[in-house]
Amino acid sequence: MTERLAADTAGLARAAELLTNGALVAFPTETVYGLGADARQGEAVARIYEAKGRPSFNPLIVHVADLAMAERFGRFSPDARRLADAFWPGPLTLVVPIAEGAGLSDLVSAGLPTIGLRVPRGETAQALMRRFDGPIAAPSANPSGKISPTRASHVLDGLDGRIGAVLDGGPAEVGVESTIIGCYDQPRLLRPGGLPVEILEEALGQPLAPAPATGSPNAPGQLASHYAPGAPVRLNVSAPVEGECLIGFGPDAPRDALNLSVSGDLVEAAANLFAFLRKADATGQRIAVWPVPHHGLGLAINDRLARAAAPR
Ligand code: TXA
Ligand code: MG
C-alpha cells in the first residue's frame, strides 16, 4: 500500500522515517516529483530502479539541503561553485567528480566517476531534506520512459502500490526537469531544463560546451524515446488533421486547442507541459503539437517534446 502524506509536520516526519527505513518516498520539487531513497543505502537505491523499471546504467541525481552538504559528496571546481552560489536552491543539477569517502551507494552513479547533485528550492523538498538530514537519490517519479509527474496524482497513476509513500505538495511550479551541467572538465550542457541556458552562460561569462557523444563514459544515459505518452505525437503542427488532439502555444493557436500558454509565456508553458500531454493522451486521439519557440525554457520544452515524438 502506498501511503498518501500531507506536506505538514506529521507527513514530513513520516516521510523522513520511511526514507531512514530504506523505503521509497515520492516528493515534490519545484521541477517535477522525485522518487526518493536514502542515497547511502544500496538496497533502497536498488528499489528505485526496480519500481521504475529503469535500465541500471542510468545514474541518479542526489538531492541535498545546501552547498555545504553537496561538498561532502562531490568536488567543486571554481566554475561549479560559481553556478551553485548563483542558482542553488533551484532547477540546476551539477555533475561533478565524486568526493573521496562520499559513502554513497555505487548504484547512484551507475559506475561513473562523477555524481549529479542538486539543491531543490521547492518548499516541501527543502523541509523534507532538513528533516531527513541526508542525501536523497531521486529520479523523476514515473515508470521509466513515461511522462514525468507534476502532481501527486500523476505519481500514483504510475507507481501506486510500488512505493512506500507520496508526499503531496501540490503542483510543481516549474514543470520540466532541472538543467544538467557537467563540471568535470569545461562546463557542458548535458540536458536543457528549468534554468535557461542563456542565464547560465551569462553567469559563467562563456558559452557552454556540448554534451559528450553518446556512448562516451560521461554521457548521461538519455534514451531517445522518453517522456512517451501512449499515443503517437506529431510536432510543429500548424494544421492539425481529423483525429488529432492539438496542444497549442501562443495567441495564434486554434481556440479549441489545449493551449500551453495563450499569451505565449514559456514559463507558463513549461509548467503545463506534462499535465497537458497526459490530458491529450487521455482523449484517445493522436497528439499534434503547435510550434514552440526555441529560446529560454523553449529549449527544455522542445527537448521533451522531441523525446515524446521519437520512434519507439
Ligand atoms: O528536476 C530534476 O532533475 C528531477 C527532480 C526529481 O530532481 N530529476 C530528474 O531525474 O529528472 P532523472 O533521473 O529523471 O534524470 C536525471 C538525468 C538522467 O538523464 C541521468 O542520466 C543524468 O541525469 N545523470 C545523473 N547523474 C549523472 C552523471 N554522473 N553523469 C551524467 N549524467 C548524469
Ligand atoms: Mg526522468
Short mmCIF file of N, CA, C and O in Angstrom, two decimals, residues 37-40 45 49 58-64 67 69-77 80 88 92-119 135-138 179-185 190 217-220:
data_model
loop_
_atom_site.label_atom_id
_atom_site.label_comp_id
_atom_site.label_asym_id
_atom_site.label_seq_id
_atom_site.Cartn_x
_atom_site.Cartn_y
_atom_site.Cartn_z
N ALA A 37 15.08 7.94 -2.30
CA ALA A 37 15.59 6.89 -1.43
C ALA A 37 16.85 7.44 -0.76
O ALA A 37 17.49 8.34 -1.30
N ASP A 38 17.19 6.91 0.41
CA ASP A 38 18.45 7.27 1.07
C ASP A 38 19.61 6.85 0.16
O ASP A 38 19.79 5.66 -0.10
N ALA A 39 20.39 7.84 -0.31
CA ALA A 39 21.43 7.57 -1.31
C ALA A 39 22.59 6.74 -0.74
O ALA A 39 23.44 6.28 -1.50
N ARG A 40 22.62 6.54 0.60
CA ARG A 40 23.70 5.75 1.20
C ARG A 40 23.34 4.27 1.32
O ARG A 40 24.20 3.44 1.59
N VAL A 45 18.33 2.20 -2.86
CA VAL A 45 18.54 2.75 -4.20
C VAL A 45 18.15 1.72 -5.26
O VAL A 45 17.53 2.05 -6.28
N TYR A 49 15.32 1.63 -8.98
CA TYR A 49 15.44 1.07 -10.33
C TYR A 49 14.34 0.05 -10.57
O TYR A 49 13.74 -0.02 -11.64
N ASN A 58 21.56 3.98 -15.99
CA ASN A 58 21.20 5.39 -15.94
C ASN A 58 21.41 5.93 -14.52
O ASN A 58 20.69 5.55 -13.61
N PRO A 59 22.40 6.85 -14.32
CA PRO A 59 22.70 7.31 -12.96
C PRO A 59 21.61 8.24 -12.41
O PRO A 59 20.84 8.82 -13.17
N LEU A 60 21.57 8.39 -11.09
CA LEU A 60 20.53 9.17 -10.41
C LEU A 60 21.08 10.48 -9.87
O LEU A 60 22.27 10.58 -9.56
N ILE A 61 20.21 11.47 -9.73
CA ILE A 61 20.59 12.75 -9.11
C ILE A 61 20.45 12.63 -7.60
O ILE A 61 19.46 12.09 -7.10
N VAL A 62 21.46 13.14 -6.86
CA VAL A 62 21.39 13.16 -5.40
C VAL A 62 20.97 14.56 -4.94
O VAL A 62 21.59 15.55 -5.32
N HIS A 63 19.90 14.61 -4.15
CA HIS A 63 19.35 15.87 -3.66
C HIS A 63 19.87 16.16 -2.27
O HIS A 63 19.84 15.27 -1.41
N VAL A 64 20.36 17.37 -2.06
CA VAL A 64 20.92 17.75 -0.76
C VAL A 64 20.35 19.10 -0.35
O VAL A 64 19.77 19.82 -1.17
N LEU A 67 24.82 23.77 -0.39
CA LEU A 67 26.14 23.55 -1.00
C LEU A 67 27.09 22.86 -0.02
O LEU A 67 27.88 22.01 -0.41
N MET A 69 26.48 20.65 2.21
CA MET A 69 26.21 19.22 2.20
C MET A 69 26.65 18.60 0.86
O MET A 69 27.20 17.50 0.82
N ALA A 70 26.46 19.34 -0.23
CA ALA A 70 26.87 18.85 -1.55
C ALA A 70 28.38 18.58 -1.57
O ALA A 70 28.84 17.63 -2.21
N GLU A 71 29.14 19.42 -0.87
CA GLU A 71 30.61 19.29 -0.90
C GLU A 71 31.11 18.07 -0.12
O GLU A 71 32.27 17.71 -0.24
N ARG A 72 30.22 17.43 0.63
CA ARG A 72 30.61 16.15 1.25
C ARG A 72 30.63 15.04 0.20
O ARG A 72 31.25 14.00 0.40
N PHE A 73 29.91 15.24 -0.90
CA PHE A 73 29.74 14.15 -1.88
C PHE A 73 30.43 14.41 -3.21
O PHE A 73 30.71 13.47 -3.95
N GLY A 74 30.68 15.69 -3.54
CA GLY A 74 31.28 15.99 -4.83
C GLY A 74 32.41 17.01 -4.69
O GLY A 74 32.48 17.74 -3.70
N ARG A 75 33.31 17.02 -5.70
CA ARG A 75 34.41 18.00 -5.72
C ARG A 75 34.03 19.14 -6.66
O ARG A 75 33.78 18.92 -7.84
N PHE A 76 34.01 20.35 -6.14
CA PHE A 76 33.53 21.51 -6.89
C PHE A 76 34.68 22.34 -7.44
O PHE A 76 35.49 22.85 -6.68
N SER A 77 34.75 22.48 -8.76
CA SER A 77 35.70 23.38 -9.41
C SER A 77 35.21 24.81 -9.18
O SER A 77 34.07 25.02 -8.78
N ALA A 80 31.99 25.29 -11.00
CA ALA A 80 30.87 24.59 -10.34
C ALA A 80 30.41 25.39 -9.14
O ALA A 80 29.20 25.55 -8.90
N TRP A 88 21.63 27.84 -6.72
CA TRP A 88 21.07 26.93 -5.71
C TRP A 88 20.52 27.72 -4.55
O TRP A 88 21.17 28.69 -4.14
N LEU A 92 18.71 23.37 -11.08
CA LEU A 92 20.02 23.14 -11.69
C LEU A 92 20.67 21.92 -11.04
O LEU A 92 20.76 21.86 -9.81
N THR A 93 21.12 20.97 -11.86
CA THR A 93 21.90 19.82 -11.38
C THR A 93 23.32 19.97 -11.87
O THR A 93 23.55 20.28 -13.04
N LEU A 94 24.30 19.79 -10.96
CA LEU A 94 25.71 19.87 -11.34
C LEU A 94 26.31 18.47 -11.27
O LEU A 94 26.19 17.78 -10.25
N VAL A 95 26.92 18.04 -12.37
CA VAL A 95 27.62 16.75 -12.40
C VAL A 95 29.10 17.03 -12.17
O VAL A 95 29.75 17.71 -12.97
N VAL A 96 29.61 16.54 -11.03
CA VAL A 96 30.99 16.83 -10.61
C VAL A 96 31.68 15.52 -10.23
O VAL A 96 31.01 14.51 -10.00
N PRO A 97 33.03 15.52 -10.12
CA PRO A 97 33.70 14.29 -9.68
C PRO A 97 33.25 13.90 -8.27
O PRO A 97 33.05 14.77 -7.42
N ILE A 98 33.09 12.60 -8.03
CA ILE A 98 32.69 12.13 -6.69
C ILE A 98 33.81 12.40 -5.69
O ILE A 98 34.99 12.19 -6.00
N ALA A 99 33.44 12.89 -4.51
CA ALA A 99 34.43 13.13 -3.46
C ALA A 99 34.89 11.80 -2.88
O ALA A 99 34.14 10.82 -2.83
N GLU A 100 36.14 11.80 -2.42
CA GLU A 100 36.68 10.61 -1.75
C GLU A 100 35.88 10.35 -0.47
O GLU A 100 35.56 11.29 0.26
N GLY A 101 35.55 9.10 -0.21
CA GLY A 101 34.83 8.76 1.01
C GLY A 101 33.42 9.31 1.07
O GLY A 101 32.89 9.57 2.15
N ALA A 102 32.79 9.52 -0.09
CA ALA A 102 31.45 10.11 -0.13
C ALA A 102 30.43 9.20 0.57
O ALA A 102 29.45 9.69 1.13
N GLY A 103 30.65 7.90 0.53
CA GLY A 103 29.76 6.99 1.25
C GLY A 103 28.41 6.77 0.58
O GLY A 103 27.46 6.35 1.23
N LEU A 104 28.33 7.07 -0.71
CA LEU A 104 27.07 6.85 -1.43
C LEU A 104 27.06 5.45 -2.04
O LEU A 104 28.12 4.88 -2.35
N SER A 105 25.88 4.89 -2.23
CA SER A 105 25.75 3.62 -2.92
C SER A 105 26.30 3.74 -4.34
O SER A 105 26.07 4.74 -5.02
N ASP A 106 27.05 2.71 -4.81
CA ASP A 106 27.60 2.73 -6.17
C ASP A 106 26.50 2.80 -7.22
O ASP A 106 26.71 3.26 -8.33
N LEU A 107 25.32 2.31 -6.86
CA LEU A 107 24.21 2.30 -7.81
C LEU A 107 23.78 3.70 -8.19
O LEU A 107 23.23 3.92 -9.26
N VAL A 108 24.02 4.67 -7.30
CA VAL A 108 23.60 6.04 -7.56
C VAL A 108 24.30 6.59 -8.79
O VAL A 108 23.68 7.22 -9.64
N SER A 109 25.61 6.37 -8.90
CA SER A 109 26.36 6.92 -10.02
C SER A 109 26.45 5.91 -11.17
O SER A 109 27.02 6.23 -12.21
N ALA A 110 25.89 4.72 -10.97
CA ALA A 110 25.89 3.68 -12.01
C ALA A 110 27.29 3.46 -12.57
O ALA A 110 27.48 3.31 -13.77
N GLY A 111 28.28 3.49 -11.69
CA GLY A 111 29.64 3.17 -12.10
C GLY A 111 30.44 4.34 -12.66
O GLY A 111 31.62 4.20 -12.94
N LEU A 112 29.83 5.53 -12.83
CA LEU A 112 30.58 6.68 -13.35
C LEU A 112 31.45 7.27 -12.23
O LEU A 112 31.13 7.13 -11.05
N PRO A 113 32.56 7.98 -12.60
CA PRO A 113 33.40 8.62 -11.58
C PRO A 113 32.81 9.97 -11.13
O PRO A 113 33.43 10.69 -10.36
N THR A 114 31.64 10.32 -11.66
CA THR A 114 31.03 11.61 -11.35
C THR A 114 29.70 11.39 -10.64
O THR A 114 29.16 10.30 -10.63
N ILE A 115 29.17 12.51 -10.07
CA ILE A 115 27.90 12.42 -9.37
C ILE A 115 27.05 13.67 -9.70
O ILE A 115 27.58 14.76 -9.78
N GLY A 116 25.76 13.44 -9.91
CA GLY A 116 24.85 14.56 -10.17
C GLY A 116 24.27 15.04 -8.84
O GLY A 116 23.68 14.26 -8.10
N LEU A 117 24.47 16.33 -8.52
CA LEU A 117 23.99 16.89 -7.24
C LEU A 117 23.05 18.05 -7.51
O LEU A 117 23.27 18.84 -8.44
N ARG A 118 22.04 18.17 -6.65
CA ARG A 118 21.07 19.26 -6.85
C ARG A 118 20.49 19.69 -5.51
O ARG A 118 20.20 18.86 -4.65
N VAL A 119 20.34 21.01 -5.33
CA VAL A 119 19.64 21.59 -4.17
C VAL A 119 18.33 22.17 -4.69
O VAL A 119 18.32 23.24 -5.28
N PRO A 135 21.55 12.62 2.18
CA PRO A 135 21.41 12.71 0.71
C PRO A 135 20.25 11.85 0.20
O PRO A 135 20.14 10.68 0.58
N ILE A 136 19.40 12.42 -0.63
CA ILE A 136 18.26 11.68 -1.19
C ILE A 136 18.46 11.49 -2.69
O ILE A 136 18.48 12.46 -3.45
N ALA A 137 18.65 10.22 -3.10
CA ALA A 137 18.74 9.92 -4.54
C ALA A 137 17.33 9.92 -5.09
O ALA A 137 16.43 9.32 -4.51
N ALA A 138 17.11 10.64 -6.21
CA ALA A 138 15.75 10.70 -6.75
C ALA A 138 15.73 10.99 -8.24
O ALA A 138 16.15 12.06 -8.67
N THR A 179 17.95 21.72 -15.35
CA THR A 179 19.03 21.80 -16.34
C THR A 179 20.24 21.07 -15.74
O THR A 179 20.54 21.25 -14.56
N ILE A 180 20.91 20.22 -16.54
CA ILE A 180 22.08 19.49 -16.02
C ILE A 180 23.35 20.00 -16.69
O ILE A 180 23.46 20.00 -17.92
N ILE A 181 24.29 20.47 -15.86
CA ILE A 181 25.58 20.97 -16.34
C ILE A 181 26.69 20.07 -15.83
O ILE A 181 26.77 19.80 -14.63
N GLY A 182 27.53 19.58 -16.73
CA GLY A 182 28.70 18.80 -16.35
C GLY A 182 29.83 19.74 -15.98
O GLY A 182 30.17 20.63 -16.76
N CYS A 183 30.41 19.58 -14.79
CA CYS A 183 31.55 20.40 -14.36
C CYS A 183 32.71 19.49 -13.98
O CYS A 183 33.21 19.55 -12.85
N TYR A 184 33.13 18.63 -14.90
CA TYR A 184 34.28 17.76 -14.63
C TYR A 184 35.44 18.09 -15.55
O TYR A 184 36.55 17.69 -15.33
N ASP A 185 35.16 18.84 -16.67
CA ASP A 185 36.26 19.47 -17.42
C ASP A 185 35.82 20.90 -17.68
O ASP A 185 35.74 21.68 -16.75
N LEU A 190 24.47 19.10 -20.35
CA LEU A 190 24.12 17.68 -20.51
C LEU A 190 22.63 17.50 -20.77
O LEU A 190 22.22 16.54 -21.40
N PRO A 217 32.02 7.72 -21.69
CA PRO A 217 31.78 7.37 -20.29
C PRO A 217 30.95 8.41 -19.50
O PRO A 217 30.26 8.04 -18.57
N ASN A 218 31.03 9.68 -19.89
CA ASN A 218 30.33 10.69 -19.09
C ASN A 218 28.99 11.11 -19.68
O ASN A 218 28.34 12.02 -19.16
N ALA A 219 28.57 10.48 -20.76
CA ALA A 219 27.29 10.85 -21.35
C ALA A 219 26.16 10.44 -20.43
O ALA A 219 26.18 9.36 -19.86
N PRO A 220 25.16 11.31 -20.24
CA PRO A 220 24.02 10.88 -19.44
C PRO A 220 23.30 9.76 -20.18
O PRO A 220 23.28 9.75 -21.40
#
